[in-house]
Each structure stands twice: as C-alpha cells, then as structure tokens.
Short mmCIF file of N, CA, C and O in Angstrom, two decimals:
data_model
loop_
_atom_site.label_atom_id
_atom_site.label_comp_id
_atom_site.label_asym_id
_atom_site.label_seq_id
_atom_site.Cartn_x
_atom_site.Cartn_y
_atom_site.Cartn_z
N UNK A 1 89.63 93.68 64.76
CA UNK A 1 90.61 94.61 65.27
C UNK A 1 91.97 93.89 65.29
O UNK A 1 92.14 92.89 65.97
N UNK A 2 92.93 94.39 64.55
CA UNK A 2 94.25 93.76 64.54
C UNK A 2 94.98 94.00 65.85
O UNK A 2 94.94 95.09 66.42
N UNK A 3 95.62 92.97 66.33
CA UNK A 3 96.31 93.05 67.61
C UNK A 3 97.83 93.01 67.44
O UNK A 3 98.54 92.56 68.33
N UNK A 4 98.34 93.50 66.32
CA UNK A 4 99.78 93.46 66.08
C UNK A 4 100.55 94.37 67.03
O UNK A 4 101.74 94.18 67.22
N UNK A 5 99.87 95.34 67.64
CA UNK A 5 100.55 96.23 68.58
C UNK A 5 100.98 95.47 69.84
O UNK A 5 101.88 95.91 70.55
N UNK A 6 100.36 94.33 70.09
CA UNK A 6 100.73 93.53 71.26
C UNK A 6 102.10 92.89 71.11
O UNK A 6 102.74 92.56 72.12
N UNK A 7 102.57 92.72 69.89
CA UNK A 7 103.89 92.13 69.69
C UNK A 7 104.98 92.99 70.32
O UNK A 7 105.88 92.48 70.99
N UNK A 8 104.89 94.31 70.12
CA UNK A 8 105.90 95.18 70.71
C UNK A 8 105.78 95.22 72.22
O UNK A 8 106.78 95.24 72.93
N UNK A 9 104.56 95.20 72.71
CA UNK A 9 104.36 95.23 74.16
C UNK A 9 104.88 93.96 74.82
O UNK A 9 105.58 94.01 75.83
N UNK A 10 104.58 92.82 74.26
CA UNK A 10 105.04 91.54 74.81
C UNK A 10 106.56 91.44 74.73
O UNK A 10 107.22 90.98 75.67
N UNK A 11 107.14 91.90 73.64
CA UNK A 11 108.60 91.90 73.49
C UNK A 11 109.25 92.76 74.57
O UNK A 11 110.25 92.37 75.18
N UNK A 12 108.69 93.92 74.82
CA UNK A 12 109.24 94.80 75.85
C UNK A 12 109.12 94.22 77.24
O UNK A 12 110.05 94.31 78.05
N UNK A 13 107.99 93.60 77.54
CA UNK A 13 107.80 93.00 78.86
C UNK A 13 108.75 91.82 79.06
O UNK A 13 109.35 91.67 80.12
N UNK A 14 108.92 91.00 78.04
CA UNK A 14 109.83 89.87 78.15
C UNK A 14 111.27 90.35 78.32
O UNK A 14 112.03 89.81 79.13
N UNK A 15 111.64 91.39 77.58
CA UNK A 15 112.99 91.95 77.71
C UNK A 15 113.22 92.48 79.11
O UNK A 15 114.26 92.23 79.73
N UNK A 16 112.27 93.20 79.63
CA UNK A 16 112.40 93.73 81.00
C UNK A 16 112.47 92.62 82.03
O UNK A 16 113.23 92.70 83.01
N UNK A 17 111.70 91.56 81.83
CA UNK A 17 111.70 90.45 82.79
C UNK A 17 113.01 89.68 82.75
O UNK A 17 113.54 89.29 83.80
N UNK A 18 113.54 89.45 81.56
CA UNK A 18 114.77 88.67 81.45
C UNK A 18 115.96 89.39 82.08
O UNK A 18 116.83 88.76 82.67
N UNK A 19 116.02 90.69 81.93
CA UNK A 19 117.14 91.44 82.47
C UNK A 19 116.89 91.99 83.86
O UNK A 19 117.72 92.71 84.41
N UNK A 20 115.75 91.66 84.46
CA UNK A 20 115.42 92.14 85.80
C UNK A 20 116.36 91.55 86.85
O UNK A 20 116.68 92.19 87.85
N UNK A 21 116.81 90.36 86.62
CA UNK A 21 117.64 89.67 87.60
C UNK A 21 119.06 90.22 87.66
O UNK A 21 119.76 90.02 88.65
N UNK A 22 119.51 90.89 86.62
CA UNK A 22 120.86 91.45 86.60
C UNK A 22 120.87 92.81 87.28
O UNK A 22 119.89 93.55 87.25
N UNK A 23 122.01 93.15 87.88
CA UNK A 23 122.15 94.45 88.51
C UNK A 23 123.25 95.24 87.81
O UNK A 23 124.01 95.95 88.44
N UNK A 24 123.31 95.10 86.51
CA UNK A 24 124.32 95.80 85.72
C UNK A 24 123.67 96.96 84.98
O UNK A 24 122.49 97.26 85.15
N UNK A 25 124.48 97.60 84.15
CA UNK A 25 123.95 98.70 83.35
C UNK A 25 122.96 98.23 82.31
O UNK A 25 122.09 98.98 81.88
N UNK A 26 123.07 96.98 81.91
CA UNK A 26 122.15 96.44 80.91
C UNK A 26 120.72 96.46 81.44
O UNK A 26 119.76 96.58 80.67
N UNK A 27 120.55 96.37 82.74
CA UNK A 27 119.22 96.42 83.33
C UNK A 27 118.57 97.78 83.10
O UNK A 27 117.39 97.86 82.78
N UNK A 28 119.33 98.84 83.25
CA UNK A 28 118.79 100.18 83.02
C UNK A 28 118.47 100.40 81.55
O UNK A 28 117.46 101.02 81.22
N UNK A 29 119.31 99.87 80.69
CA UNK A 29 119.05 99.98 79.25
C UNK A 29 117.78 99.20 78.89
O UNK A 29 116.96 99.68 78.10
N UNK A 30 117.61 98.03 79.47
CA UNK A 30 116.41 97.24 79.21
C UNK A 30 115.17 97.95 79.74
O UNK A 30 114.10 97.90 79.12
N UNK A 31 115.28 98.62 80.87
CA UNK A 31 114.15 99.38 81.40
C UNK A 31 113.75 100.52 80.51
O UNK A 31 112.55 100.75 80.27
N UNK A 32 114.72 101.24 79.99
CA UNK A 32 114.42 102.34 79.07
C UNK A 32 113.83 101.80 77.78
O UNK A 32 112.86 102.35 77.24
N UNK A 33 114.38 100.70 77.29
CA UNK A 33 113.86 100.08 76.08
C UNK A 33 112.42 99.63 76.28
O UNK A 33 111.57 99.81 75.40
N UNK A 34 112.12 99.06 77.42
CA UNK A 34 110.76 98.62 77.72
C UNK A 34 109.81 99.80 77.76
O UNK A 34 108.68 99.72 77.25
N UNK A 35 110.22 100.92 78.35
CA UNK A 35 109.36 102.10 78.39
C UNK A 35 109.10 102.65 76.99
O UNK A 35 107.97 103.02 76.66
N UNK A 36 110.13 102.69 76.16
CA UNK A 36 109.96 103.18 74.79
C UNK A 36 109.05 102.25 74.00
O UNK A 36 108.15 102.71 73.27
N UNK A 37 109.23 100.96 74.15
CA UNK A 37 108.39 99.99 73.45
C UNK A 37 106.95 100.08 73.92
O UNK A 37 106.01 99.95 73.13
N UNK A 38 106.74 100.35 75.21
CA UNK A 38 105.38 100.50 75.72
C UNK A 38 104.69 101.71 75.08
O UNK A 38 103.53 101.64 74.69
N UNK A 39 105.42 102.80 74.94
CA UNK A 39 104.85 103.99 74.30
C UNK A 39 104.54 103.72 72.83
O UNK A 39 103.49 104.11 72.32
N UNK A 40 105.45 103.03 72.15
CA UNK A 40 105.22 102.69 70.73
C UNK A 40 104.00 101.79 70.59
O UNK A 40 103.18 101.97 69.69
N UNK A 41 103.84 100.84 71.51
CA UNK A 41 102.68 99.95 71.41
C UNK A 41 101.38 100.70 71.67
O UNK A 41 100.35 100.37 71.10
N UNK A 42 101.41 101.74 72.52
CA UNK A 42 100.21 102.54 72.71
C UNK A 42 99.89 103.37 71.48
O UNK A 42 98.72 103.60 71.16
N UNK A 43 100.91 103.83 70.78
CA UNK A 43 100.68 104.58 69.54
C UNK A 43 100.10 103.67 68.46
O UNK A 43 99.23 104.08 67.69
N UNK A 44 100.55 102.43 68.41
CA UNK A 44 100.07 101.49 67.41
C UNK A 44 98.74 100.85 67.76
O UNK A 44 98.13 100.19 66.91
N UNK A 45 98.26 101.04 68.97
CA UNK A 45 97.01 100.41 69.42
C UNK A 45 95.82 101.00 68.66
O UNK A 45 95.84 102.16 68.24
N UNK A 46 94.78 100.21 68.50
CA UNK A 46 93.56 100.72 67.86
C UNK A 46 92.92 101.83 68.69
O UNK A 46 93.15 101.95 69.89
N UNK A 47 92.09 102.63 68.05
CA UNK A 47 91.52 103.79 68.71
C UNK A 47 90.62 103.39 69.88
O UNK A 47 90.48 104.15 70.84
N UNK A 48 90.01 102.22 69.84
CA UNK A 48 89.15 101.79 70.94
C UNK A 48 89.96 101.62 72.22
O UNK A 48 89.51 102.03 73.30
N UNK A 49 91.14 101.04 72.11
CA UNK A 49 91.98 100.84 73.28
C UNK A 49 92.54 102.18 73.75
O UNK A 49 92.59 102.45 74.95
N UNK A 50 92.93 103.03 72.83
CA UNK A 50 93.43 104.35 73.21
C UNK A 50 92.34 105.17 73.90
O UNK A 50 92.59 105.84 74.89
N UNK A 51 91.11 105.09 73.40
CA UNK A 51 90.00 105.82 74.00
C UNK A 51 89.70 105.28 75.40
O UNK A 51 89.46 106.04 76.33
N UNK A 52 89.72 103.96 75.55
CA UNK A 52 89.50 103.36 76.87
C UNK A 52 90.57 103.77 77.86
O UNK A 52 90.28 104.06 79.03
N UNK A 53 91.81 103.81 77.42
CA UNK A 53 92.90 104.24 78.29
C UNK A 53 92.76 105.71 78.65
O UNK A 53 93.02 106.10 79.80
N UNK A 54 92.31 106.53 77.72
CA UNK A 54 92.10 107.95 77.99
C UNK A 54 91.01 108.14 79.04
O UNK A 54 91.17 108.95 79.97
N UNK A 55 89.92 107.42 78.93
CA UNK A 55 88.84 107.50 79.94
C UNK A 55 89.36 107.05 81.29
O UNK A 55 89.07 107.68 82.32
N UNK A 56 90.15 105.98 81.33
CA UNK A 56 90.72 105.49 82.58
C UNK A 56 91.62 106.54 83.22
O UNK A 56 91.54 106.79 84.43
N UNK A 57 92.45 107.20 82.43
CA UNK A 57 93.34 108.23 82.96
C UNK A 57 92.54 109.41 83.49
O UNK A 57 92.86 109.96 84.56
N UNK A 58 91.49 109.81 82.79
CA UNK A 58 90.65 110.91 83.28
C UNK A 58 89.98 110.55 84.60
O UNK A 58 89.88 111.38 85.51
N UNK A 59 89.52 109.32 84.74
CA UNK A 59 88.86 108.91 86.00
C UNK A 59 89.86 108.92 87.16
O UNK A 59 89.55 109.40 88.25
N UNK A 60 91.05 108.38 86.94
CA UNK A 60 92.07 108.34 87.98
C UNK A 60 92.51 109.75 88.35
O UNK A 60 92.66 110.09 89.53
N UNK A 61 92.69 110.61 87.35
CA UNK A 61 93.11 111.98 87.60
C UNK A 61 92.05 112.73 88.39
O UNK A 61 92.37 113.48 89.32
N UNK A 62 90.80 112.50 88.05
CA UNK A 62 89.70 113.16 88.75
C UNK A 62 89.67 112.73 90.22
O UNK A 62 89.50 113.55 91.13
N UNK A 63 89.87 111.44 90.48
CA UNK A 63 89.89 110.95 91.86
C UNK A 63 91.06 111.55 92.64
O UNK A 63 90.92 111.94 93.79
N UNK A 64 92.22 111.62 92.01
CA UNK A 64 93.39 112.17 92.69
C UNK A 64 93.22 113.65 92.97
O UNK A 64 93.64 114.15 94.02
N UNK A 65 92.61 114.38 92.04
CA UNK A 65 92.37 115.81 92.25
C UNK A 65 91.41 116.06 93.42
O UNK A 65 91.63 116.94 94.24
N UNK A 66 90.36 115.26 93.50
CA UNK A 66 89.42 115.40 94.61
C UNK A 66 90.06 115.00 95.92
O UNK A 66 89.79 115.61 96.96
N UNK A 67 90.91 114.00 95.89
CA UNK A 67 91.59 113.55 97.11
C UNK A 67 92.51 114.64 97.64
O UNK A 67 92.52 114.92 98.83
N UNK A 68 93.27 115.28 96.76
CA UNK A 68 94.19 116.32 97.19
C UNK A 68 93.46 117.63 97.51
O UNK A 68 93.94 118.42 98.32
N UNK A 69 92.31 117.85 96.90
CA UNK A 69 91.53 119.05 97.21
C UNK A 69 91.00 118.97 98.64
O UNK A 69 91.01 119.96 99.37
N UNK A 70 90.54 117.81 99.03
CA UNK A 70 90.05 117.62 100.40
C UNK A 70 91.19 117.60 101.40
O UNK A 70 90.99 117.88 102.57
N UNK A 71 92.37 117.24 100.95
CA UNK A 71 93.52 117.18 101.82
C UNK A 71 93.97 118.57 102.24
O UNK A 71 94.45 118.79 103.34
N UNK A 72 93.86 119.53 101.32
CA UNK A 72 94.27 120.90 101.60
C UNK A 72 93.21 121.52 102.45
O UNK A 72 93.17 122.18 103.30
#
C-alpha cells in the first residue's frame, strides 16, 4: 500500500504547527491551508484507510444520535 498521501498530511501539520505561534493573518491562512491539505490527503488515501475512517464516522455518529435521543 503506497503511503504517498502522508506527504501532504505531514506537510499540512508542520505548516500549521510552525505558524501556530503567530497571531497574524498568516495563521488563519495556514489553518485554511492545513484543512485543505487534510482533505486532499484523505482523497489520496488508499481505500482501506477511507473505509476505516467511514466506519469510525458511522460509529461516532450512531453514538451521538443515541445520546441526543435519550437527552430529549
């Protein structure tokens, strides 16, 4: 399984971390860039990782729905 999709993810995380200390407009730009790069890395990820993430999202959503159903 090729892991080249991790290059974009690691680049985005490093960019976000480096500009986290600044409180300028560049910080907001870096945050948006990191979010876009994260989405691109998920698109480039192999289907096994995408499928695992999909199952994880369904489990979390199901728990949240049951939690709010009991809350009402």
